[in-house]
Coordinates of N, CA and C in Angstrom, one line a residue:
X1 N -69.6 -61.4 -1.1 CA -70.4 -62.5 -0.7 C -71.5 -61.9 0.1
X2 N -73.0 -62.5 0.0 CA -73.8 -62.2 0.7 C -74.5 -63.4 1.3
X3 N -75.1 -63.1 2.0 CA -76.4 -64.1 2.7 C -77.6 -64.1 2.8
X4 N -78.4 -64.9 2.7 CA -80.1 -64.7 2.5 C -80.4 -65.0 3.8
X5 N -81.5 -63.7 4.6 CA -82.6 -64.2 5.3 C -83.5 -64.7 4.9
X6 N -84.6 -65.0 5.6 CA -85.9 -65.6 5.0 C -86.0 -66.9 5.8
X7 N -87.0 -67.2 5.0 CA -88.2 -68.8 5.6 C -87.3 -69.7 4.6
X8 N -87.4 -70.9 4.9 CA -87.0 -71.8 4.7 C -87.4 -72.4 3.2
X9 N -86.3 -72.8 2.6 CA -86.8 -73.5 1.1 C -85.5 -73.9 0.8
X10 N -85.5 -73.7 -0.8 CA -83.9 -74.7 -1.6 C -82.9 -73.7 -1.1
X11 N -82.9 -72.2 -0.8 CA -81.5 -71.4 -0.9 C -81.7 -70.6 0.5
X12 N -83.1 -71.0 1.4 CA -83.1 -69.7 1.9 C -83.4 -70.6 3.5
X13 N -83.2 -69.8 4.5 CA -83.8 -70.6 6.3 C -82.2 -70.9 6.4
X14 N -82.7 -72.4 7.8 CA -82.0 -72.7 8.5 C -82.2 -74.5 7.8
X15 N -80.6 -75.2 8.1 CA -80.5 -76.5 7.8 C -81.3 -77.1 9.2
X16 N -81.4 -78.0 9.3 CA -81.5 -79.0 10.6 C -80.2 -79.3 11.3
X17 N -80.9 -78.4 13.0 CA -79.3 -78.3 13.4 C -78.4 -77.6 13.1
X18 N -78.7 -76.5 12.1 CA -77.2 -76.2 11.9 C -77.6 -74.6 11.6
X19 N -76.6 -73.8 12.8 CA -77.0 -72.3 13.0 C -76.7 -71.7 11.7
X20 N -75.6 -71.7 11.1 CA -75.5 -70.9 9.6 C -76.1 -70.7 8.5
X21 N -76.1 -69.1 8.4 CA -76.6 -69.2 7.2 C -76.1 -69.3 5.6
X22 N -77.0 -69.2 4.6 CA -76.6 -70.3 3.6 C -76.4 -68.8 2.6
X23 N -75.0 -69.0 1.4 CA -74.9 -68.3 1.2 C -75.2 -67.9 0.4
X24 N -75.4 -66.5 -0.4 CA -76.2 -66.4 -2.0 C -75.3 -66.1 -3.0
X25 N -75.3 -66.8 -3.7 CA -74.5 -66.8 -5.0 C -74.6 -65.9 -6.2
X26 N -75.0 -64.4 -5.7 CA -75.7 -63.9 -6.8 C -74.5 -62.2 -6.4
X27 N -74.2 -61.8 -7.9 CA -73.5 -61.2 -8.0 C -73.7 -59.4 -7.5
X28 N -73.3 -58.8 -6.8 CA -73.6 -57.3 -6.5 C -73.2 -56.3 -7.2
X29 N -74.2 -55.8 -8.2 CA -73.6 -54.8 -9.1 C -73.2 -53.4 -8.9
X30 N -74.1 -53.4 -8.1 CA -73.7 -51.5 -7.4 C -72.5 -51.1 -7.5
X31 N -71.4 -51.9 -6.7 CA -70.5 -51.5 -6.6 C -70.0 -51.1 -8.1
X32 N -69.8 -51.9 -9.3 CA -69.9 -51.7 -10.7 C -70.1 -50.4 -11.5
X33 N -71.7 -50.2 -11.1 CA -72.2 -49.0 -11.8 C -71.7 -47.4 -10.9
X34 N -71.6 -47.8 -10.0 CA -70.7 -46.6 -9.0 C -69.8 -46.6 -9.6
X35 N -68.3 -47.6 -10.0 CA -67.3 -47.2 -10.7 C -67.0 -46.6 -12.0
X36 N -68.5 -47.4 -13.1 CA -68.8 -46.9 -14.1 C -69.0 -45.3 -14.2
X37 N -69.7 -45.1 -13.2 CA -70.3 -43.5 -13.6 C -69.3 -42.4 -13.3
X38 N -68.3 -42.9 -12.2 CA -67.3 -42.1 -11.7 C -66.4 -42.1 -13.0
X39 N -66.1 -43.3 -13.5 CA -65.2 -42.8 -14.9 C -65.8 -42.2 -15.6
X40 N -67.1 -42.3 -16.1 CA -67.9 -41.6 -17.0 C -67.4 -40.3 -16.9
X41 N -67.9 -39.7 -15.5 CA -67.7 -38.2 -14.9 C -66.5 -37.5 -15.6
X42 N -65.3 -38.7 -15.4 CA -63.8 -38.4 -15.4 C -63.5 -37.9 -16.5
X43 N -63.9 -38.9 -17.4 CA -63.6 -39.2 -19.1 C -64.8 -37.7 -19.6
X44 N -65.7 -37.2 -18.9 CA -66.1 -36.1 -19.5 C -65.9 -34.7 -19.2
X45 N -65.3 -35.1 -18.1 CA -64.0 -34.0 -17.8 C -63.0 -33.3 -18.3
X46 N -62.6 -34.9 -18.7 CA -60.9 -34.5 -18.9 C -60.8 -34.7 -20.8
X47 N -62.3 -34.6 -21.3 CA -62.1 -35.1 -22.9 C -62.1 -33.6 -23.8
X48 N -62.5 -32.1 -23.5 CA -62.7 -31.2 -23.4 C -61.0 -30.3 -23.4
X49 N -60.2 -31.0 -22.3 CA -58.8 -30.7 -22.2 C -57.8 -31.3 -23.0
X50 N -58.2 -32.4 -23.7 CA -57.2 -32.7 -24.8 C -57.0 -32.2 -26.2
X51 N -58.0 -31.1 -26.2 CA -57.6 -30.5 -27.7 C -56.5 -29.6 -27.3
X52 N -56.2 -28.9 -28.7 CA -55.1 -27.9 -28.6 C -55.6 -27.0 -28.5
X53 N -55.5 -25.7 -27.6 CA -56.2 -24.7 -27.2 C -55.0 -23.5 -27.5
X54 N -54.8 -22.9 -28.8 CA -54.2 -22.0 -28.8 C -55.3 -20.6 -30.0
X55 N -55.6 -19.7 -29.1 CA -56.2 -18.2 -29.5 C -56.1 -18.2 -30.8
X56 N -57.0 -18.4 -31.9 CA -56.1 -17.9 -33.2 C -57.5 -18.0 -34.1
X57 N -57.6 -16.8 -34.4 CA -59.2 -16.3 -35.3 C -58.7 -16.9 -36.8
X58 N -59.6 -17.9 -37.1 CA -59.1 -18.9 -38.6 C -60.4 -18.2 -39.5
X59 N -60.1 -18.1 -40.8 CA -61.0 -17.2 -41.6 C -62.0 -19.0 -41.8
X60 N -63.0 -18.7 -42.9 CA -63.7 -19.0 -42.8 C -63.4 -20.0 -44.5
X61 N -64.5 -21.4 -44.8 CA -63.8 -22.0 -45.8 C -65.6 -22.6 -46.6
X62 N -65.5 -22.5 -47.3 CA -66.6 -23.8 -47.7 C -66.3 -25.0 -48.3
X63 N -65.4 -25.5 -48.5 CA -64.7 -26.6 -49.3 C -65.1 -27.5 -48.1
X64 N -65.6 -28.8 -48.8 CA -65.7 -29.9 -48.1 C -64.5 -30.7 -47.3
X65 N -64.7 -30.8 -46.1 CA -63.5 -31.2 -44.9 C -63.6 -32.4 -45.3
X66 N -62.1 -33.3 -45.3 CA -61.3 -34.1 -45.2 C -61.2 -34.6 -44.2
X67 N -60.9 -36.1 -44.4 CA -60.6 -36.9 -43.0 C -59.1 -36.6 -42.6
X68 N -59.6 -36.1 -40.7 CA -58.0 -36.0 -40.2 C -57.7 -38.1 -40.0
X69 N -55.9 -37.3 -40.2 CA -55.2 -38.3 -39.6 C -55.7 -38.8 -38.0
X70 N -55.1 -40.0 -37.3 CA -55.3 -39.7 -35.5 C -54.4 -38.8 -35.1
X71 N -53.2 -38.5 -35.5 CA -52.3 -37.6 -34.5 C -52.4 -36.4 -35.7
X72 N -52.7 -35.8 -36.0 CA -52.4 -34.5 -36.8 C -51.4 -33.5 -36.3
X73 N -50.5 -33.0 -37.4 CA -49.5 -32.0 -37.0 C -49.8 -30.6 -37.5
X74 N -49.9 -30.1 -36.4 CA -50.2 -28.6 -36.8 C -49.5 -27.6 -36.4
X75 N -49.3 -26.8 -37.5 CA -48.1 -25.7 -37.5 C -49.0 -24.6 -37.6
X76 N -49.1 -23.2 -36.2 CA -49.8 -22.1 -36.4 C -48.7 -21.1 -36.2
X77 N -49.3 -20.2 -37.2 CA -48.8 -18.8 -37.4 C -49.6 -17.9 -35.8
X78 N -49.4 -17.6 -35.3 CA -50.6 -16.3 -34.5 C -50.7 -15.1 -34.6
X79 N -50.9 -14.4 -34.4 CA -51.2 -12.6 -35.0 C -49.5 -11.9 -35.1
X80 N -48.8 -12.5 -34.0 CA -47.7 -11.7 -33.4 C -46.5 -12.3 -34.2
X81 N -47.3 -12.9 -35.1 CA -46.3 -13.7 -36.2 C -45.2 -14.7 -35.5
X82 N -45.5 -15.6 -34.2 CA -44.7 -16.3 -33.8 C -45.5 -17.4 -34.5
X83 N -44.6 -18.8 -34.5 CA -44.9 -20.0 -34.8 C -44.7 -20.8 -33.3
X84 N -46.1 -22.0 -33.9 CA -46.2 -23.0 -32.7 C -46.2 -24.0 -33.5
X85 N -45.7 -25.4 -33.5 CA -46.1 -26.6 -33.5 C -46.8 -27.5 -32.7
X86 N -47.8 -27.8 -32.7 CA -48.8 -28.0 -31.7 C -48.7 -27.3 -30.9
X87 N -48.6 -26.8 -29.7 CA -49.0 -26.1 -28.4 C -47.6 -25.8 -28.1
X88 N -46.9 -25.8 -28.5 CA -45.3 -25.3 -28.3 C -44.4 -24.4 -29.0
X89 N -44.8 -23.2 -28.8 CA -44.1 -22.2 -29.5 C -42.9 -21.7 -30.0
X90 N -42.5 -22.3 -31.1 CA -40.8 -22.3 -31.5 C -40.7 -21.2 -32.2
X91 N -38.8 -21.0 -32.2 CA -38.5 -20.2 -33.1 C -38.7 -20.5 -34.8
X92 N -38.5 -19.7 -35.6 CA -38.9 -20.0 -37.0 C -37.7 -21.1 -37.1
X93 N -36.4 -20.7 -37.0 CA -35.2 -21.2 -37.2 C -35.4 -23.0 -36.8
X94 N -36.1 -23.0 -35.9 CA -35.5 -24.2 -35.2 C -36.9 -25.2 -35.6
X95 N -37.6 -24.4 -36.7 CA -39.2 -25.4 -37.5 C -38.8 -26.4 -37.7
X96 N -37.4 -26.7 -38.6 CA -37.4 -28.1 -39.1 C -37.0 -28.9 -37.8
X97 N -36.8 -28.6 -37.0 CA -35.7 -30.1 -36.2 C -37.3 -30.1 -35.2
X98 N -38.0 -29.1 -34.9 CA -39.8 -29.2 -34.1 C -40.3 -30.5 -35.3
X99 N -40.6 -30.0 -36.2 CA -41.2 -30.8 -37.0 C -40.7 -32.4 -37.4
X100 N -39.7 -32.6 -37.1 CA -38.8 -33.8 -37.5 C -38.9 -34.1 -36.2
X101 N -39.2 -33.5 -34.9 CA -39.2 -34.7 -33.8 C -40.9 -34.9 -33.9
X102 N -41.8 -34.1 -34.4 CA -43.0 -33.8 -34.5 C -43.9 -35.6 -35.1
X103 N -43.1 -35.3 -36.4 CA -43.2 -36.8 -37.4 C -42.3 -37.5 -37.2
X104 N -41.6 -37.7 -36.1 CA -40.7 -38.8 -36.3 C -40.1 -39.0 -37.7
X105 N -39.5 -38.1 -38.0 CA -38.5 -37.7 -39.5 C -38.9 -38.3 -40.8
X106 N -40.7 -38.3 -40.3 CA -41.4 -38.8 -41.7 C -41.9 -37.7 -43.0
X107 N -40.8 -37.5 -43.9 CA -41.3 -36.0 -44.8 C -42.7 -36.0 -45.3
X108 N -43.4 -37.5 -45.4 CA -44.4 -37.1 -46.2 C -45.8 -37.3 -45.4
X109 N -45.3 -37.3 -44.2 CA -46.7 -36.5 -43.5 C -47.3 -35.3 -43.5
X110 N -48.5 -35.6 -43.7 CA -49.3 -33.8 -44.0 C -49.2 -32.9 -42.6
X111 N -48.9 -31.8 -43.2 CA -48.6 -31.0 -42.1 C -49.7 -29.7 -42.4
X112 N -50.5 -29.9 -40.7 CA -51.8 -28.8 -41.2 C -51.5 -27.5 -40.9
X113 N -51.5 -26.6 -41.7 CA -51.2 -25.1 -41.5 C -52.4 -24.2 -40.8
X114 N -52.3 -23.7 -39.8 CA -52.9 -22.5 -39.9 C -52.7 -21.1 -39.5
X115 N -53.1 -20.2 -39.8 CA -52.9 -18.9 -39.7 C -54.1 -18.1 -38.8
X116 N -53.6 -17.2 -38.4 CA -54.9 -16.0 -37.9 C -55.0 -15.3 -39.1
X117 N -56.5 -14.8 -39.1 CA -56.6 -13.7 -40.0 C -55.8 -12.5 -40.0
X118 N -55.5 -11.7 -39.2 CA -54.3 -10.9 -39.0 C -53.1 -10.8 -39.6
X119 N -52.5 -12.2 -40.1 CA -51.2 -12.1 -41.1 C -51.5 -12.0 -42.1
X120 N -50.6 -11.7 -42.6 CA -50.4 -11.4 -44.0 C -50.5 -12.6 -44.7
X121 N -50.5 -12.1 -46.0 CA -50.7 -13.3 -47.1 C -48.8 -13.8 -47.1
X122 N -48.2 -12.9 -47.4 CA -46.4 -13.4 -47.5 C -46.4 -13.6 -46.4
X123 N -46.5 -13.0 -44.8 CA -46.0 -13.8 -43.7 C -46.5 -15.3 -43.7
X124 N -47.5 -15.8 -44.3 CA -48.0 -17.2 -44.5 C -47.3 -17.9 -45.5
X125 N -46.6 -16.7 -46.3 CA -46.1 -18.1 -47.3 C -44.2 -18.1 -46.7
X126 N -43.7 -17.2 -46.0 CA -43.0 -17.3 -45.5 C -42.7 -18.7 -44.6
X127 N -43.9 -19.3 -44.3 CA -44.0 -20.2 -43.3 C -43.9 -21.1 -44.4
X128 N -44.8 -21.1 -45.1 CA -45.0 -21.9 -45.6 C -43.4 -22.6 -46.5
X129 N -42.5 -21.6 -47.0 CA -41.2 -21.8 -47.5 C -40.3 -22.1 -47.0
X130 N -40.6 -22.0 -45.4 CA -39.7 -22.8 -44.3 C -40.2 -24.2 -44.5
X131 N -41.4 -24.5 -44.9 CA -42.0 -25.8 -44.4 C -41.1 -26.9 -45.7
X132 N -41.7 -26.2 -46.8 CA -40.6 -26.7 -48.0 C -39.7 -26.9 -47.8
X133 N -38.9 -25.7 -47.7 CA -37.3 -26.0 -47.6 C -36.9 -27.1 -46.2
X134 N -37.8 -27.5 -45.4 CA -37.5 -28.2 -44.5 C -37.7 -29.9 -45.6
X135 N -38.4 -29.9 -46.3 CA -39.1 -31.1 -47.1 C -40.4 -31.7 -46.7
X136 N -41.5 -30.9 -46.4 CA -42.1 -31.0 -46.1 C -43.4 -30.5 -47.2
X137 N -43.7 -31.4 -47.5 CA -44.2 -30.8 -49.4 C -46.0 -30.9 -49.3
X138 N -46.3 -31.5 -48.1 CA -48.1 -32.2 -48.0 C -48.1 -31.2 -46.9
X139 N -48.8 -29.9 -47.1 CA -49.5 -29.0 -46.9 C -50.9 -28.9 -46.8
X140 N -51.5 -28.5 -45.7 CA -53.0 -28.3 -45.6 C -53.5 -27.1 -44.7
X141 N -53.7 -26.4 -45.7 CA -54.9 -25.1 -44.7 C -55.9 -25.3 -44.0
X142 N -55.8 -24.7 -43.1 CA -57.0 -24.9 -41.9 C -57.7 -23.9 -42.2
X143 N -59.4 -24.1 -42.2 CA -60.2 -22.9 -41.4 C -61.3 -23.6 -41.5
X144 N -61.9 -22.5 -40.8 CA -63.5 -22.9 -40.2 C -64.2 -23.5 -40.8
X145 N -65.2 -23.6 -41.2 CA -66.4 -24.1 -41.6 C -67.5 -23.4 -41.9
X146 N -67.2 -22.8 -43.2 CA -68.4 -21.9 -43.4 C -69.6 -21.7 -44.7
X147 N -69.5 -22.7 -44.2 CA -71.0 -24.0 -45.0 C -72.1 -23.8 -44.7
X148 N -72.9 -23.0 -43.8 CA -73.8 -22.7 -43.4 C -74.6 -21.9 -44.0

């Protein structure tokens, strides 16, 4: 709530007789755009930290990219030939029961592969034969973008 000083008229002065002043009925935005810009700040902070951030040199593709799902599952191979599902580095053994808490025990979600350049062609299909044998048949290679 605020108050108007000023000379006298329809919203603004003194009544007759009567010390108080009259109040203004008009909304304070400041406080608003201060809150706005602070989330802004926040939200451009913290939007940068929600990818998956794991090291892994992906060769290069020119084939026209596909629309991702919203949650995408991604299974990487890394140089040192361990496997991660998303940002969580499992044993090979224990892929299917990662992947089945991963999709919520849905087999025919696509599951996006990628590899570093550094492995082998068989250590990729090795992965790739666990991913099968788990039932997991919607496969997709990842790599860069090299359309330029």
């Amino acid at each position: 709530m605020g108050t108007k000083l000023g000379s006298s008229g329809a919203f603004g002065g003194r009544r007759r007789g009567d010390d108080d002043l009259v109040e203004a009925h008009e909304i304070n935005v400041t406080p608003f755009i201060d809150v706005m810009l602070v989330l802004l700040i926040i939200f451009m902070v913290a939007a940068p930290l929600a990818t998956v951030d794991l090291g892994v040199d992906l060769p290069a593709s020119t084939a026209e990219p596909q629309p991702r799902p919203d949650k995408p599952v991604f299974v990487t191979v890394k140089p040192d030939l361990s496997v991660a599902v998303g940002e969580d580095v499992i044993a090979r053994d224990a892929l299917t029961s990662a992947l089945d808490g991963a999709t919520q025990g849905k087999k025919d979600e696509r599951i996006f592969l990628r590899a570093d350049k550094a492995v082998s062609y068989g250590d990729l299909m090795e992965v790739m034969n666990l991913l099968r044998n788990a039932g997991y048949l919607k496969i997709a290679l990842v790599g860069l973008d090299g359309r330029s």
